Every structure is written in C-alpha cells, then in structure tokens.
C-alpha atoms as a PDB file:
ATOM      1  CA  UNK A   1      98.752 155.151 -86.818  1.00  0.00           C
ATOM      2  CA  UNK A   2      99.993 156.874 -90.048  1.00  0.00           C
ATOM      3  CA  UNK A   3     103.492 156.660 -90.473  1.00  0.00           C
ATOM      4  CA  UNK A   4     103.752 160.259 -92.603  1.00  0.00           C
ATOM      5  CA  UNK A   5     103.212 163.431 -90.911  1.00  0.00           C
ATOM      6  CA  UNK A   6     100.026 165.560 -91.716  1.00  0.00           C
ATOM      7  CA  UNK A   7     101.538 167.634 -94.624  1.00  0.00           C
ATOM      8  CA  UNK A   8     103.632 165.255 -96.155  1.00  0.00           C
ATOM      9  CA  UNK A   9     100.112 162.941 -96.321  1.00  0.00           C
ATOM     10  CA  UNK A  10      98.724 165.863 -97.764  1.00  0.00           C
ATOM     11  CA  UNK A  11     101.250 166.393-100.728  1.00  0.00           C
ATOM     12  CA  UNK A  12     100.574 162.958-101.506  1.00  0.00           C
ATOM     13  CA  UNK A  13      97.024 162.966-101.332  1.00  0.00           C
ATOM     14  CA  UNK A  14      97.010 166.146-103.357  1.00  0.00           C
ATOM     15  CA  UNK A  15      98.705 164.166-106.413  1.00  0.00           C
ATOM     16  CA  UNK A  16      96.107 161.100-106.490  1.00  0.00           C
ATOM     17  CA  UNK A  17      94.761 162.199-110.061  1.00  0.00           C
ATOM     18  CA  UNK A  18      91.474 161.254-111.120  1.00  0.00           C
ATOM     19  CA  UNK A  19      91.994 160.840-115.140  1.00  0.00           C
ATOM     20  CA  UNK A  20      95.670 159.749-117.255  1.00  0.00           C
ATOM     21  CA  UNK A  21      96.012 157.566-114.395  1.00  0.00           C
ATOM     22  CA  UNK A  22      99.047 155.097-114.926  1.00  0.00           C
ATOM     23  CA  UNK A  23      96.141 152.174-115.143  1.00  0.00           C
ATOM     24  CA  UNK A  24      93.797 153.972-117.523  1.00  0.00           C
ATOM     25  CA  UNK A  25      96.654 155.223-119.747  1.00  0.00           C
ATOM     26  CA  UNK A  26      97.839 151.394-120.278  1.00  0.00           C
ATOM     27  CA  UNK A  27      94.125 150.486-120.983  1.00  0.00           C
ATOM     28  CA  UNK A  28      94.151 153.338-123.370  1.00  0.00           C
ATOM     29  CA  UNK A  29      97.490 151.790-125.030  1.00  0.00           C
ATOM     30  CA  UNK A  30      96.146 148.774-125.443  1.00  0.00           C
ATOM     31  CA  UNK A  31      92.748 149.501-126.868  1.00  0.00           C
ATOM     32  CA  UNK A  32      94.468 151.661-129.227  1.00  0.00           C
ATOM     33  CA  UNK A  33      96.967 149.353-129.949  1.00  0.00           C
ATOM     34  CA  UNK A  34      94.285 146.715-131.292  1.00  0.00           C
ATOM     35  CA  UNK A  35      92.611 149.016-133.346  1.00  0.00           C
ATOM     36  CA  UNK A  36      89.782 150.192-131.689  1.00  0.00           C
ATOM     37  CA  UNK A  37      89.518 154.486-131.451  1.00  0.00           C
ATOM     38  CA  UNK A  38      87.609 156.239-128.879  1.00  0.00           C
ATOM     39  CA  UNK A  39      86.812 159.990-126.805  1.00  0.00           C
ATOM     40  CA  UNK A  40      88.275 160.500-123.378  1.00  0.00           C
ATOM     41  CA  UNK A  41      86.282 161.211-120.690  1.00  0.00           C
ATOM     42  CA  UNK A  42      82.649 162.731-122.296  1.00  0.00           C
ATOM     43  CA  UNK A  43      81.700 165.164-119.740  1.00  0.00           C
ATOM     44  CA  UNK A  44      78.100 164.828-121.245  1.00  0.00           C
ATOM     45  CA  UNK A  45      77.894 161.012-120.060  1.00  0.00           C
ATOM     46  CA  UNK A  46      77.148 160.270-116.270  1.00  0.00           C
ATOM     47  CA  UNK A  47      80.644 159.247-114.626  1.00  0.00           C
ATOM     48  CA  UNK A  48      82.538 160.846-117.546  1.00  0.00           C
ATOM     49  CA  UNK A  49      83.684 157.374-118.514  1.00  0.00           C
ATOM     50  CA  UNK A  50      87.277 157.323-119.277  1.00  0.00           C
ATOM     51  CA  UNK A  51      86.980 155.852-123.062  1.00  0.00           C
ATOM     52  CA  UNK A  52      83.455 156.312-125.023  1.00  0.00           C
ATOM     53  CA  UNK A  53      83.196 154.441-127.927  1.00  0.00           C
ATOM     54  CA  UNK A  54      79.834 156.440-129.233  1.00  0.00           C
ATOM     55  CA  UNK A  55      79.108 154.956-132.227  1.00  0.00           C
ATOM     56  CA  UNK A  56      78.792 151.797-130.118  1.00  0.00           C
ATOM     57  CA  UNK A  57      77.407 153.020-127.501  1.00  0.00           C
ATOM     58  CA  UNK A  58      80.062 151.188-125.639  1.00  0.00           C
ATOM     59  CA  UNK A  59      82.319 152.916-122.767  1.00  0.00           C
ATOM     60  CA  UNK A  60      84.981 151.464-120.404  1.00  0.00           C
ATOM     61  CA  UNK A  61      86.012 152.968-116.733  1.00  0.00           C
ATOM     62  CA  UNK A  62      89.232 152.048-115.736  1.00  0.00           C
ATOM     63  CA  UNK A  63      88.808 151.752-111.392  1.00  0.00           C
ATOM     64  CA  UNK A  64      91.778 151.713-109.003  1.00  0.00           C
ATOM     65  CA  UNK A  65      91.147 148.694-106.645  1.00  0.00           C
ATOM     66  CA  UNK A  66      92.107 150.590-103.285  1.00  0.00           C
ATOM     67  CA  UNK A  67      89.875 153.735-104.580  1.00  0.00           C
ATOM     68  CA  UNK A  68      86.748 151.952-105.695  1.00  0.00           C
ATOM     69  CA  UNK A  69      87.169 149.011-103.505  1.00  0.00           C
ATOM     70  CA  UNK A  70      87.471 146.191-105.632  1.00  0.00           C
ATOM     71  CA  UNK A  71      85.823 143.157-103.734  1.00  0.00           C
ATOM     72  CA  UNK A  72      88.134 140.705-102.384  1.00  0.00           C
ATOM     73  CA  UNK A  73      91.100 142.641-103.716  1.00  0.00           C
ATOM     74  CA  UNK A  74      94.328 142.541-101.864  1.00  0.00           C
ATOM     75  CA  UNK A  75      94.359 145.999-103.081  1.00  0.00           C
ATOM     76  CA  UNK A  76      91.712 147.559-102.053  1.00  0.00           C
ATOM     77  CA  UNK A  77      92.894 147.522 -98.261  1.00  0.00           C
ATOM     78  CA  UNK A  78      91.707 149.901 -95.817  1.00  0.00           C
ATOM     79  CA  UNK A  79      93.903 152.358 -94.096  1.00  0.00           C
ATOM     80  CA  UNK A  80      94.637 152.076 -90.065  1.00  0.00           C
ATOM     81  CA  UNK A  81      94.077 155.733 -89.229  1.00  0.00           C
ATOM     82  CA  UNK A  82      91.073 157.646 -89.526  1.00  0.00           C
ATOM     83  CA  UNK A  83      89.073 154.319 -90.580  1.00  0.00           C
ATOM     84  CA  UNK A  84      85.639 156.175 -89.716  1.00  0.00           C
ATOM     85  CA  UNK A  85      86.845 158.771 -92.513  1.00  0.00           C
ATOM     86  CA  UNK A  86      87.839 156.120 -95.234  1.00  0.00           C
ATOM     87  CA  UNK A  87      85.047 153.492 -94.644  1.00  0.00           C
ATOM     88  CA  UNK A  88      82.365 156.949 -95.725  1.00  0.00           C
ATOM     89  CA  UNK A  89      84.658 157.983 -98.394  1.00  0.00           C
ATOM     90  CA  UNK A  90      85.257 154.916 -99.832  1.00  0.00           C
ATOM     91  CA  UNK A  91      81.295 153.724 -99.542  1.00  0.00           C
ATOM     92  CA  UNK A  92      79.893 157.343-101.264  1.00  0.00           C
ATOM     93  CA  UNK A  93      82.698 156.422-104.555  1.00  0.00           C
ATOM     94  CA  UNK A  94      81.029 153.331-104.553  1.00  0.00           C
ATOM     95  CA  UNK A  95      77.534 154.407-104.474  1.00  0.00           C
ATOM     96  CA  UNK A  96      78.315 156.772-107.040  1.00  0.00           C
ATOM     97  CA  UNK A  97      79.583 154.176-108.900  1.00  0.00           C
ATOM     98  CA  UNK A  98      77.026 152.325-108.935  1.00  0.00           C
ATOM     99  CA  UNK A  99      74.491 155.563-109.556  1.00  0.00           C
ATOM    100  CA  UNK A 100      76.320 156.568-112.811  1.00  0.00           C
ATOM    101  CA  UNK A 101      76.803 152.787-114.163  1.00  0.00           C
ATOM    102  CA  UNK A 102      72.933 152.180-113.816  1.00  0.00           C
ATOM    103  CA  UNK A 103      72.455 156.019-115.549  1.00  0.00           C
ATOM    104  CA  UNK A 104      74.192 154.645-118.454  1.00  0.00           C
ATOM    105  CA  UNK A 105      72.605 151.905-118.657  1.00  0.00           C
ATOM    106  CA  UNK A 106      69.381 153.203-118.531  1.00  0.00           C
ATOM    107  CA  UNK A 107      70.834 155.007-121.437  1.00  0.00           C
ATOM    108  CA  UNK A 108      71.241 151.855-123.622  1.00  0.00           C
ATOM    109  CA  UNK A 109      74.820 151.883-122.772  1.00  0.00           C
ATOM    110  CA  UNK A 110      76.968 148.859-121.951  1.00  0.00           C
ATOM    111  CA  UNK A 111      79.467 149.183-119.782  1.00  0.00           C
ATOM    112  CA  UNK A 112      82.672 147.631-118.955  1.00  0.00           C
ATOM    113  CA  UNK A 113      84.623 148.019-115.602  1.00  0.00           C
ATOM    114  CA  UNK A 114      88.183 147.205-115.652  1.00  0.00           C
ATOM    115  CA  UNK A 115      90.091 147.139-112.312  1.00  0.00           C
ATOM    116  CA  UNK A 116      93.686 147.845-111.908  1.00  0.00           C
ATOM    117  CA  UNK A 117      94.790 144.701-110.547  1.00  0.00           C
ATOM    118  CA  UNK A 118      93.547 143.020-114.003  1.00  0.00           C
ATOM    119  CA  UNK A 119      96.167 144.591-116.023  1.00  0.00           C
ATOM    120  CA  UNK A 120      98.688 141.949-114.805  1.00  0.00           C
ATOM    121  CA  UNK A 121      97.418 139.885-117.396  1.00  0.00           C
ATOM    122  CA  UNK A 122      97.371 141.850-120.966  1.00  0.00           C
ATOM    123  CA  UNK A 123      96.386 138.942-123.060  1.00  0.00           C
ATOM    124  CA  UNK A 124      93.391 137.853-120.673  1.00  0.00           C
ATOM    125  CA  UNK A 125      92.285 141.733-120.731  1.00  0.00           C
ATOM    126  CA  UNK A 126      92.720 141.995-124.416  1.00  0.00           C
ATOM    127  CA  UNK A 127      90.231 138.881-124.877  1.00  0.00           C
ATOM    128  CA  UNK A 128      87.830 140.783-122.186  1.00  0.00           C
ATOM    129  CA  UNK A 129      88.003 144.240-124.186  1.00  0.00           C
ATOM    130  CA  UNK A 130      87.727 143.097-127.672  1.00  0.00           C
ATOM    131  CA  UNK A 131      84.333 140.428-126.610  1.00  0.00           C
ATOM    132  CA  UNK A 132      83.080 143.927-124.863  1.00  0.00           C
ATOM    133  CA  UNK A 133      83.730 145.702-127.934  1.00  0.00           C
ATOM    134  CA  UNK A 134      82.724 143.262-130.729  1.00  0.00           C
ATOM    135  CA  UNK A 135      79.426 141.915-128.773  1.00  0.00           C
ATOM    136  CA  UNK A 136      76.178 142.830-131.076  1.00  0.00           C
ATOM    137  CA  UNK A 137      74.096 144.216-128.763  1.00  0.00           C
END
C-alpha cells in the first residue's frame, strides 16, 4: 500500500523530469570537464539521446536505474501498489529502449548507456566515457 495519498503522489510524479536530470547533468559535467563538447538531446536522432557527439557519431543516454530498470540494480525496485500498472510501464520504457538503441545503431551510431547508480564511481566512469569516446570505430 502507498504510503502518500493520491494527490500528493501525483505532485511528485508530476516533477519526475525526463532531461537536466540530476544524473545526466553530472555526466554532462564531467564530459565537459575532460574536454570533450557535445549537443543536448537531438530531436532528429531516435531516443533524443541526451549528449550527441556528431562528428563522431558517438551519443551517450544517461538511464535512471528505477525508470529503465537497470538489471540486478538495488535501484531499480518495483513499487508495492499498483504492480500490474508499473510492471507495463516499466516493460514498454524498456522496449523502447531497446527500439531506439538498435535505430541508432542501424544508423552507424555507437552508443553508450550510463546508469545512475554508476556515477558513484567518477574515476571508473571517466575511464568508461573517454574509451567510448576515443575508440576508432
């Protein structure tokens, strides 16, 4: 059972924010930070990837664990109400996912997923976006 009422559930629901996320913007630090620049969010590109690098024909999403289920993530837990309701949700972002990472690709991009629960550790996620960004592909 929830413990928030309906509307108060609602409010907070209504904030969830799909882009300048508190995740993406300290991916978007970072990358910055070593140098590399970038386009937010190209509404041309399947997914509008949060940073395009076009000249490499490189982009990186930034996905919340609980949002785009992150497997075996402590975050990405399921809620106790309305399961039948979050299981659908949660499986169509995931499919779609999955639909727009495979468009890109098909569009000789490479992509790079980065999941929330990886910023803990900057200098391992540094390593992990600079090989993404340097590979020759």
């Amino acid at each position: 059972m929830d413990d928030v009422n309906p509307t108060r559930r609602s409010e907070i629901m209504g904030r969830v924010r799909s882009r300048d996320t508190v995740p993406e913007m300290l991916v978007r630090r970072l990358t910055h930070g070593m140098g590399y620049r970038y386009r937010l969010h190209a509404k041309d590109l399947p997914g509008k990837p949060d940073l395009v690098f076009r000249t490499r024909r490189k982009v990186i999403f930034v996905h919340g664990c609980f949002w785009h289920r992150h497997p075996s993530c402590h975050l990405a837990r399921t809620p106790k109400s309305r399961q039948e309701f979050w299981l659908a949700k949660f499986e169509a972002n995931r499919q779609r996912d999955l639909k727009n990472e495979k468009a890109l690709r098909e569009e000789n991009w490479s992509v790079l997923i980065i999941w929330e629960c990886e910023l803990a550790d900057v200098c391992k996620l540094k390593n992990r976006i600079k090989e993404f960004l340097d590979a020759q592909c």
